[in-house]
Amino acid sequence: MQTERYGGYALWGHAILQQEGILQAEQFAASGTITEGTKVVEVSGVLGAFGTQEEAEAAGLAWGRAWVDSHG
């Protein structure tokens, strides 16, 4: 999980391992969470599947920045 502060909010980028079978490559589902203080403000659904944990977490953070830009 990656976190960052942006526009007065805390953004969280999540990566959830998605593996259908042992012989298939790992995929990571991305999602994002936005908090303000101790309150959850918004949560994304699944944003897509990515080849690495870092890519998935970055996608969650990018979603959070876009949300703040349009709602914050």
XYZ file of N, CA and C in Angstrom:
216
model
N 0.857 -1.162 0.000
C 0.000 0.000 0.000
C 0.906 1.229 0.000
N 0.554 2.200 -0.821
C 1.255 3.485 -0.849
C 0.298 4.566 -0.357
N 0.849 5.557 0.324
C 0.039 6.679 0.783
C 0.713 7.989 0.397
N -0.102 9.020 0.287
C 0.437 10.369 0.085
C -0.599 11.374 0.547
N -0.141 12.558 0.885
C -1.020 13.681 1.227
C -1.219 14.508 -0.042
N -2.463 14.902 -0.287
C -2.763 15.677 -1.494
C -4.007 16.521 -1.238
N -3.888 17.811 -1.378
C -5.038 18.703 -1.252
C -5.760 18.602 0.073
N -5.037 18.334 1.142
C -5.658 18.225 2.460
C -6.222 16.853 2.781
N -6.064 15.902 1.903
C -6.571 14.550 2.099
C -5.409 13.560 2.175
N -5.673 12.409 2.759
C -4.734 11.293 2.700
C -5.230 10.345 1.616
N -4.352 10.007 0.686
C -4.696 9.093 -0.404
C -4.007 7.764 -0.152
N -4.714 6.700 -0.435
C -4.197 5.349 -0.241
C -4.350 4.591 -1.551
N -3.264 4.042 -2.051
C -3.295 3.204 -3.246
C -3.112 1.757 -2.833
N -4.050 0.919 -3.208
C -4.055 -0.488 -2.802
C -3.786 -1.410 -3.986
N -3.134 -2.518 -3.708
C -2.913 -3.570 -4.704
C -3.340 -4.894 -4.081
N -4.219 -5.600 -4.763
C -4.716 -6.891 -4.281
C -4.299 -7.956 -5.284
N -3.540 -8.925 -4.819
C -3.053 -9.989 -5.691
C -4.213 -10.782 -6.262
N -4.227 -10.909 -7.576
C -5.240 -11.686 -8.284
C -4.513 -12.763 -9.080
N -4.658 -13.993 -8.676
C -3.979 -15.069 -9.402
C -4.968 -16.196 -9.627
N -5.296 -16.410 -10.892
C -6.268 -17.429 -11.261
C -5.715 -18.837 -11.094
N -4.483 -19.040 -11.483
C -3.891 -20.364 -11.399
C -2.390 -20.268 -11.214
N -1.802 -21.339 -10.818
C -0.370 -21.354 -10.524
C 0.457 -21.035 -11.763
N 0.024 -21.447 -12.933
C 0.805 -21.244 -14.145
C 0.580 -19.890 -14.796
N -0.319 -19.087 -14.259
C -0.576 -17.763 -14.826
C 0.243 -16.707 -14.090
N 0.586 -15.659 -14.811
C 1.351 -14.562 -14.215
C 0.518 -13.839 -13.164
N 1.211 -13.323 -12.160
C 0.526 -12.546 -11.134
C -0.068 -11.283 -11.736
N -1.234 -10.917 -11.286
C -1.886 -9.663 -11.622
C -2.316 -9.027 -10.302
N -2.338 -7.712 -10.273
C -2.735 -6.988 -9.080
C -3.895 -6.071 -9.417
N -4.987 -6.212 -8.683
C -6.127 -5.319 -8.840
C -5.830 -4.033 -8.079
N -6.147 -2.897 -8.684
C -5.893 -1.594 -8.073
C -7.177 -1.017 -7.497
N -7.031 -0.302 -6.391
C -8.132 0.478 -5.838
C -7.547 1.645 -5.057
N -8.409 2.581 -4.711
C -7.957 3.753 -3.971
C -8.936 4.118 -2.874
N -8.403 4.761 -1.842
C -9.205 5.248 -0.726
C -8.758 6.670 -0.408
N -9.728 7.511 -0.066
C -9.445 8.889 0.319
C -9.979 9.099 1.723
N -9.112 9.627 2.600
C -9.534 9.919 3.967
C -9.215 11.372 4.297
N -9.974 11.884 5.252
C -9.728 13.219 5.795
C -9.776 13.073 7.308
N -8.629 13.228 7.945
C -8.545 12.918 9.372
C -8.741 11.426 9.547
N -9.708 11.053 10.352
C -10.006 9.629 10.553
C -11.244 9.179 9.777
N -11.788 10.053 8.937
C -13.016 9.767 8.196
C -12.709 9.322 6.769
N -13.325 8.225 6.353
C -13.236 7.787 4.957
C -14.160 8.677 4.138
N -13.600 9.302 3.107
C -14.354 10.230 2.269
C -14.878 9.533 1.022
N -14.033 8.733 0.382
C -14.427 8.051 -0.863
C -13.563 6.810 -1.043
N -14.159 5.803 -1.672
C -13.460 4.556 -1.983
C -13.780 4.190 -3.421
N -12.753 3.846 -4.177
C -12.987 3.434 -5.559
C -13.439 1.982 -5.597
N -13.931 1.587 -6.713
C -14.079 0.172 -6.992
C -12.752 -0.332 -7.536
N -12.769 -1.478 -8.154
C -11.551 -1.985 -8.797
C -11.273 -1.121 -10.018
N -10.049 -0.605 -10.087
C -9.666 0.318 -11.155
C -9.039 -0.385 -12.350
N -8.718 -1.637 -12.208
C -8.094 -2.384 -13.288
C -7.084 -3.356 -12.741
N -6.517 -4.152 -13.632
C -5.499 -5.138 -13.256
C -4.160 -4.697 -13.830
N -3.107 -4.874 -13.033
C -1.774 -4.422 -13.405
C -0.769 -5.538 -13.161
N 0.343 -5.457 -13.855
C 1.355 -6.497 -13.779
C 2.217 -6.459 -12.532
N 2.272 -5.300 -11.863
C 3.063 -5.212 -10.637
C 2.259 -4.544 -9.537
N 2.664 -4.817 -8.319
C 2.037 -4.202 -7.159
C 2.198 -2.685 -7.206
N 3.376 -2.227 -7.590
C 3.655 -0.791 -7.632
C 2.766 -0.071 -8.643
N 2.549 -0.676 -9.805
C 1.677 -0.072 -10.818
C 0.247 0.039 -10.304
N -0.216 -1.005 -9.630
C -1.576 -0.997 -9.098
C -1.722 0.077 -8.021
N -0.762 0.176 -7.124
C -0.817 1.191 -6.077
C -0.771 2.595 -6.676
N 0.074 2.788 -7.685
C 0.165 4.091 -8.348
C -1.160 4.461 -9.007
N -1.856 3.487 -9.568
C -3.160 3.746 -10.181
C -4.167 4.195 -9.128
N -4.128 3.587 -7.961
C -5.012 4.000 -6.867
C -4.738 5.426 -6.427
N -3.462 5.792 -6.340
C -3.108 7.160 -5.971
C -3.519 8.153 -7.056
N -3.339 7.786 -8.316
C -3.731 8.662 -9.423
C -5.243 8.896 -9.408
N -5.999 7.843 -9.140
C -7.453 7.990 -9.027
C -7.789 8.971 -7.905
N -7.103 8.833 -6.765
C -7.355 9.716 -5.633
C -7.049 11.172 -5.957
N -5.938 11.428 -6.633
C -5.599 12.804 -7.017
C -6.656 13.381 -7.958
N -7.116 12.575 -8.907
C -8.151 13.032 -9.845
C -9.456 13.335 -9.092
N -9.799 12.504 -8.111
C -11.013 12.746 -7.331
C -10.900 14.059 -6.569
N -9.767 14.268 -5.906
C -9.567 15.509 -5.151
C -9.628 16.717 -6.081
N -9.008 16.616 -7.238
C -9.026 17.728 -8.191
C -10.441 18.091 -8.631
N -11.322 17.110 -8.720
C -12.666 17.397 -9.194
C -13.693 17.608 -8.070
N -13.379 17.181 -6.831
C -14.328 17.304 -5.732
C -13.815 18.107 -4.548
N -12.491 18.194 -4.420
C -11.903 18.790 -3.211
C -11.941 20.261 -3.236
